[in-house]
Coordinates of C-alpha atoms in Angstrom, one line a residue:
M28 CA 0.0 0.0 0.0
F29 CA 2.8 2.4 0.9
S30 CA 5.4 2.8 -1.8
A31 CA 9.0 1.8 -1.2
R32 CA 10.1 4.0 -4.0
I33 CA 13.1 6.2 -3.3
P34 CA 12.2 9.8 -2.5
L35 CA 12.8 12.3 -5.4
G36 CA 15.3 14.3 -3.4
Q37 CA 17.6 11.3 -2.8
L38 CA 17.1 10.1 -6.3
A39 CA 18.2 13.5 -7.8
N40 CA 21.3 13.5 -5.5
V41 CA 22.3 10.0 -6.5
C42 CA 21.9 10.7 -10.2
R43 CA 23.9 14.0 -9.8
S44 CA 26.7 12.2 -7.9
L45 CA 26.9 9.3 -10.3
S46 CA 27.0 11.7 -13.3
T47 CA 29.8 13.8 -11.8
S48 CA 31.9 10.7 -11.0
L49 CA 31.4 9.1 -14.4
S50 CA 32.1 12.4 -16.2
A51 CA 35.4 12.6 -14.3
G52 CA 36.4 9.2 -15.5
V53 CA 35.6 7.2 -12.4
P54 CA 34.8 3.5 -13.3
I55 CA 31.1 2.7 -12.9
L56 CA 31.7 0.2 -10.1
K57 CA 33.7 2.7 -8.1
A58 CA 31.1 5.4 -8.9
F59 CA 28.2 3.3 -7.4
D60 CA 30.4 2.4 -4.4
L61 CA 31.2 6.0 -3.7
A62 CA 27.5 6.9 -4.0
S63 CA 26.5 4.1 -1.6
H64 CA 28.7 5.7 1.1
K65 CA 27.2 9.2 0.6
V66 CA 23.6 8.3 1.3
P67 CA 22.2 6.8 4.6
G68 CA 19.5 4.3 5.3
Q69 CA 17.6 2.1 2.8
L70 CA 19.0 3.8 -0.3
G71 CA 22.6 3.2 0.8
K72 CA 21.8 -0.5 1.3
I73 CA 20.2 -0.6 -2.2
L74 CA 23.3 1.0 -3.8
A75 CA 25.5 -1.4 -1.9
D76 CA 23.5 -4.3 -3.3
I77 CA 23.8 -2.9 -6.8
V78 CA 27.6 -2.7 -6.3
T79 CA 27.5 -6.4 -5.4
S80 CA 25.5 -7.2 -8.5
L81 CA 27.9 -5.2 -10.7
K82 CA 30.8 -7.2 -9.3
Q83 CA 29.0 -10.4 -10.3
G84 CA 28.9 -9.2 -13.9
E85 CA 25.3 -7.8 -14.1
D86 CA 24.7 -4.5 -16.0
V87 CA 23.3 -1.4 -14.3
T88 CA 19.8 -1.8 -15.8
S89 CA 19.5 -5.4 -14.5
A90 CA 20.8 -4.4 -11.1
L91 CA 18.2 -1.6 -10.8
R92 CA 15.4 -3.8 -12.0
S93 CA 16.2 -6.4 -9.4
H94 CA 15.0 -3.9 -6.7
G95 CA 11.4 -3.8 -8.0
D96 CA 9.7 -0.5 -7.6
A97 CA 12.5 1.2 -5.7
F98 CA 13.5 3.1 -8.9
P99 CA 11.0 4.8 -11.3
P100 CA 10.5 3.1 -14.6
L101 CA 11.7 6.3 -16.4
M102 CA 15.1 6.0 -14.7
V103 CA 15.5 2.3 -15.5
D104 CA 14.6 2.9 -19.2
M105 CA 16.9 5.9 -19.5
L106 CA 19.9 4.1 -17.9
S107 CA 19.3 1.2 -20.3
V108 CA 19.6 3.5 -23.3
G109 CA 22.6 5.3 -21.7
E110 CA 24.4 2.0 -21.2
Q111 CA 23.8 1.0 -24.8
S112 CA 24.8 4.3 -26.3
G113 CA 27.7 5.0 -23.9
A114 CA 26.1 8.3 -22.8
L115 CA 25.5 7.2 -19.2
P116 CA 26.9 10.4 -17.6
E117 CA 24.8 12.7 -19.8
V118 CA 21.7 10.6 -19.1
L119 CA 22.2 10.7 -15.4
K120 CA 22.7 14.4 -15.5
S121 CA 19.5 14.9 -17.4
L122 CA 17.7 12.6 -14.9
A123 CA 19.0 14.7 -12.0
N124 CA 17.7 17.8 -13.7
H125 CA 14.3 16.1 -14.3
Y126 CA 13.9 14.9 -10.7
E127 CA 15.1 18.2 -9.2
N128 CA 12.5 20.0 -11.4
T129 CA 9.8 17.5 -10.4
L130 CA 10.7 18.0 -6.7
K131 CA 10.4 21.8 -7.2
L132 CA 7.0 21.4 -8.6
K133 CA 5.9 19.2 -5.7
R134 CA 7.3 21.8 -3.2
D135 CA 5.5 24.6 -5.0
F136 CA 2.2 22.5 -4.7
I137 CA 2.8 21.9 -1.0
G138 CA 3.7 25.6 -0.5
Q139 CA 0.5 26.7 -2.2
M140 CA -1.7 24.3 -0.3
I141 CA -0.3 25.2 3.2
G142 CA -2.5 28.4 3.3
P143 CA -5.8 26.6 2.7
I144 CA -4.8 23.7 5.0
I145 CA -4.0 26.2 7.9
R146 CA -7.3 27.9 7.3
L147 CA -9.2 24.7 7.4
V148 CA -7.5 23.6 10.6
A149 CA -8.2 27.0 12.1
A150 CA -11.9 26.8 11.0
V151 CA -12.3 23.3 12.6
H152 CA -10.9 24.5 15.9
I153 CA -12.9 27.8 15.8
I154 CA -16.0 25.7 15.5
A155 CA -14.8 23.5 18.3
L156 CA -14.3 26.6 20.5
L157 CA -17.9 27.7 19.7
I158 CA -19.2 24.3 20.6
Y159 CA -17.4 24.5 23.9
I160 CA -18.6 28.0 24.7
L161 CA -22.2 27.2 23.8
G162 CA -22.1 24.2 26.1
M163 CA -20.8 26.4 28.9
V164 CA -23.1 29.3 28.6
G165 CA -26.3 27.5 27.6
D166 CA -28.6 25.0 29.2
R167 CA -26.8 21.7 29.0
K168 CA -30.1 20.0 28.4
T169 CA -30.7 22.2 25.4
D170 CA -28.8 21.5 22.2
M171 CA -28.6 24.9 20.5
L172 CA -27.1 23.4 17.3
G173 CA -29.1 20.3 17.1
W174 CA -26.0 18.2 16.6
G175 CA -25.8 16.6 20.0
L176 CA -22.5 18.4 20.6
L177 CA -22.2 20.3 23.8
G178 CA -19.3 21.4 25.9
G179 CA -16.1 19.4 26.3
S180 CA -17.6 16.1 25.2
G181 CA -19.0 17.7 22.1
V182 CA -15.6 19.2 21.3
M183 CA -13.9 15.8 21.6
L184 CA -16.5 14.2 19.3
W185 CA -16.1 17.0 16.8
L186 CA -12.4 17.0 16.7
G187 CA -12.2 13.2 16.9
A188 CA -14.5 13.0 13.8
W189 CA -12.2 15.3 11.9
Y190 CA -9.0 13.6 12.9
L191 CA -10.3 10.2 12.2
G192 CA -11.8 11.4 8.9
T193 CA -8.5 12.9 7.8
V194 CA -6.5 9.7 8.6
S195 CA -9.1 7.6 6.9
A196 CA -9.0 9.8 3.8
I197 CA -5.2 9.5 3.6
I198 CA -5.3 5.7 4.0
S199 CA -8.1 5.4 1.5
Y200 CA -6.2 7.5 -1.0
K201 CA -3.1 5.3 -0.6
V202 CA -5.2 2.1 -1.0
I203 CA -7.1 3.5 -4.1
T204 CA -4.0 4.8 -5.9
A205 CA -2.1 1.6 -5.2
S206 CA -3.7 0.1 -8.3
L207 CA -3.9 1.6 -11.8
H208 CA -7.7 1.2 -11.9
G209 CA -8.2 2.9 -8.6
K210 CA -5.9 5.7 -9.6
L211 CA -7.8 6.1 -12.9
V212 CA -11.2 6.3 -11.3
L213 CA -10.0 8.8 -8.6
H214 CA -8.1 11.0 -11.0
R215 CA -10.9 10.9 -13.6
I216 CA -13.3 12.2 -10.9
L217 CA -10.9 14.9 -9.7
M218 CA -10.2 16.1 -13.3
A219 CA -13.9 16.5 -13.8
I220 CA -13.9 19.2 -11.1
P221 CA -13.4 22.6 -12.9
V222 CA -10.5 24.2 -11.0
V223 CA -8.9 21.0 -9.7
G224 CA -9.1 19.3 -13.0
G225 CA -7.3 22.1 -14.8
C226 CA -4.5 22.2 -12.3
M227 CA -4.0 18.4 -12.5
R228 CA -4.0 18.5 -16.3
D229 CA -1.4 21.3 -16.5
F230 CA 0.9 19.5 -14.1
A231 CA 0.6 16.3 -16.1
I232 CA 1.3 18.0 -19.4
A233 CA 4.4 19.8 -17.9
R234 CA 5.8 16.5 -16.6
F235 CA 5.0 14.7 -19.9
S236 CA 6.7 17.5 -22.0
W237 CA 9.9 17.3 -19.9
A238 CA 10.0 13.5 -19.8
F239 CA 9.3 13.1 -23.6
A240 CA 12.0 15.6 -24.5
L241 CA 14.4 13.8 -22.1
T242 CA 13.7 10.3 -23.5
Q243 CA 13.8 11.3 -27.1
E244 CA 17.1 13.2 -26.7
A245 CA 18.5 10.0 -25.1
G246 CA 17.5 7.9 -28.1
L247 CA 14.7 5.9 -26.5
P248 CA 12.4 4.3 -29.2
I249 CA 9.2 6.3 -29.7
D250 CA 6.9 3.7 -28.2
E251 CA 9.0 3.3 -25.0
S252 CA 9.5 7.1 -24.9
L253 CA 5.7 7.7 -25.0
E254 CA 5.0 5.0 -22.4
S255 CA 7.7 6.3 -20.0
S256 CA 6.6 9.9 -20.5
L257 CA 2.9 9.2 -19.9
K258 CA 3.9 7.2 -16.7
A259 CA 6.0 10.1 -15.6
T260 CA 2.8 12.3 -15.3
A261 CA 1.8 10.2 -12.3
N262 CA -1.8 10.8 -13.5
G263 CA -4.0 7.7 -13.8
V264 CA -6.0 9.2 -16.7
F265 CA -2.8 9.8 -18.7
I266 CA -1.3 6.4 -17.8
N267 CA -4.5 4.7 -18.9
A268 CA -4.1 6.3 -22.3
I269 CA -0.8 4.6 -23.0
P270 CA -2.1 1.7 -25.1
H271 CA -4.2 4.0 -27.2
V272 CA -1.6 6.7 -27.8
V273 CA 1.3 4.2 -28.4
G274 CA -1.0 2.0 -30.6
D275 CA -2.0 5.0 -32.8
V276 CA 1.6 6.1 -33.3
M277 CA 2.9 2.6 -34.0
S278 CA 0.1 2.0 -36.5
G279 CA 1.3 5.0 -38.5
E280 CA -0.5 8.0 -37.0
T281 CA 1.4 11.2 -36.3
L282 CA 2.0 12.4 -32.8
T283 CA -0.3 15.3 -33.5
S284 CA -3.1 12.9 -34.4
A285 CA -2.5 10.5 -31.5
F286 CA -2.4 13.4 -28.9
D287 CA -5.5 15.0 -30.4
R288 CA -7.5 11.7 -30.4
S289 CA -6.6 11.0 -26.8
G290 CA -8.6 14.0 -25.7
L291 CA -6.0 14.7 -22.9
F292 CA -4.0 17.5 -24.5
P293 CA -5.4 21.0 -25.1
A294 CA -5.5 22.4 -28.7
E295 CA -2.6 24.8 -27.9
F296 CA -0.4 21.8 -27.0
V297 CA -1.5 19.8 -30.1
Q298 CA -0.7 22.8 -32.4
I299 CA 2.8 23.1 -30.9
V300 CA 3.4 19.4 -31.5
E301 CA 2.2 19.7 -35.0
V302 CA 4.6 22.6 -35.7
G303 CA 7.4 20.5 -34.1
E304 CA 6.6 17.5 -36.2
T305 CA 6.6 19.5 -39.4
S306 CA 10.1 20.7 -38.7
G307 CA 11.2 17.4 -37.1
T308 CA 12.0 19.1 -33.7
V309 CA 9.2 17.9 -31.4
P310 CA 11.7 17.0 -28.5
E311 CA 13.5 20.3 -28.8
T312 CA 10.2 22.2 -29.0
L313 CA 8.8 20.6 -25.9
D314 CA 12.0 20.9 -24.0
R315 CA 12.1 24.6 -24.8
L316 CA 8.4 25.1 -24.0
S317 CA 8.2 22.9 -20.9
P318 CA 9.1 25.8 -18.5
Q319 CA 6.0 27.6 -20.0
F320 CA 3.8 24.6 -19.2
E321 CA 5.2 24.5 -15.7
D322 CA 4.5 28.2 -15.2
K323 CA 0.9 27.6 -16.4
A324 CA 0.7 24.7 -13.9
R325 CA 1.9 27.0 -11.1
R326 CA -0.7 29.6 -12.1
S327 CA -3.4 27.0 -12.0
L328 CA -2.2 25.9 -8.6
R329 CA -2.4 29.5 -7.3
V330 CA -6.0 29.7 -8.5
L331 CA -6.8 26.3 -6.9
A332 CA -5.2 27.5 -3.6
E333 CA -7.1 30.7 -3.6
T334 CA -10.4 28.9 -4.4
L335 CA -9.8 26.4 -1.6
G336 CA -9.0 29.3 0.8
W337 CA -12.3 31.1 -0.1
L338 CA -14.2 27.8 0.3
V339 CA -12.8 27.4 3.8
W340 CA -13.8 30.9 4.8
L341 CA -17.2 30.4 3.4
L342 CA -17.5 27.2 5.5
V343 CA -16.6 29.2 8.6
A344 CA -19.0 32.0 7.7
G345 CA -21.8 29.6 6.9
F346 CA -21.3 27.8 10.2
I347 CA -21.4 31.1 12.2
I348 CA -24.6 32.1 10.4
F349 CA -26.0 28.7 11.1
V350 CA -25.1 29.0 14.8
I351 CA -26.7 32.5 15.1
F352 CA -30.0 31.3 13.4
S353 CA -30.0 28.1 15.4
I354 CA -29.7 30.0 18.7
A355 CA -32.2 32.6 17.7
L356 CA -34.8 30.0 16.6
K357 CA -34.2 28.0 19.7
Y358 CA -34.8 30.9 22.0
V359 CA -37.8 32.0 20.0
G360 CA -39.2 28.5 20.5
M361 CA -38.5 28.6 24.2
I362 CA -40.2 32.0 24.6
N363 CA -43.3 30.8 22.7
E364 CA -43.5 27.8 24.9
N365 CA -43.5 29.9 28.0
L366 CA -46.2 32.3 26.7
P367 CA -49.6 31.9 28.4

């Protein structure tokens, strides 16, 4: 359920270290041995195992594949091409740049989401405080909100429900996204939500553009390049489209036609690919324009963060209005009952 894949930060550092060593003329066995002593924990043990495999005559690709899902498929595919072409240092440097860029995008996402999350946490605890105050100042036998939440016990139930719900949501997300079908269903639902869907699509296209340019420049065959690049999006909807996109291209369709038929890429992107195909410079075009796609993804992220922030404040305002009307109606009812 919980992935054992190496974190992006460590992956970028290892690729950078190996690239530097190999570029300086250090033998590959020695380069991996040096890298294994630079990183702690599980990754260090994995690299030490790879060194053992290399000593036994295995190639780098086979040694990496023997560790299952620890390394991303894109890295394994790229190193395979690098070994065959003799361009392993350059491939590792490109991978380091790719993972550092992906990590930056993730940090940007987390940074943008911190504000709405803090507001949501504050809103939940403000409501908890109101529940406590209403329980203290009101008649304990009278539930002003009609929720059955009063005083300290009401606060515990309220906060407990939120904490349990949050943990359950995280675990459910891990379970659902552990399979491609689950990831496809969840991401398809999320991408149908106007603001959220646009943000997810922009991030997926930015990652695809970067990965496709990277794999094509390394010399990966077009079918493997498309598959690795669509997987690099980490988006279930894009990953599910692999058989269709690859099948169209391998049957003689142009990239422009395959991307357009998939329905995943906006018209602007398809037109850019068409221009690149006409001039034979699709990888170079996407590599040059990928920063623009990333900027668009960041702008979408800011819109998403602002939207979520407003929704949180609307939640708080709605609850306060609900409390005021609940108390007013409750007291009106009590006054009417006491009238002769």
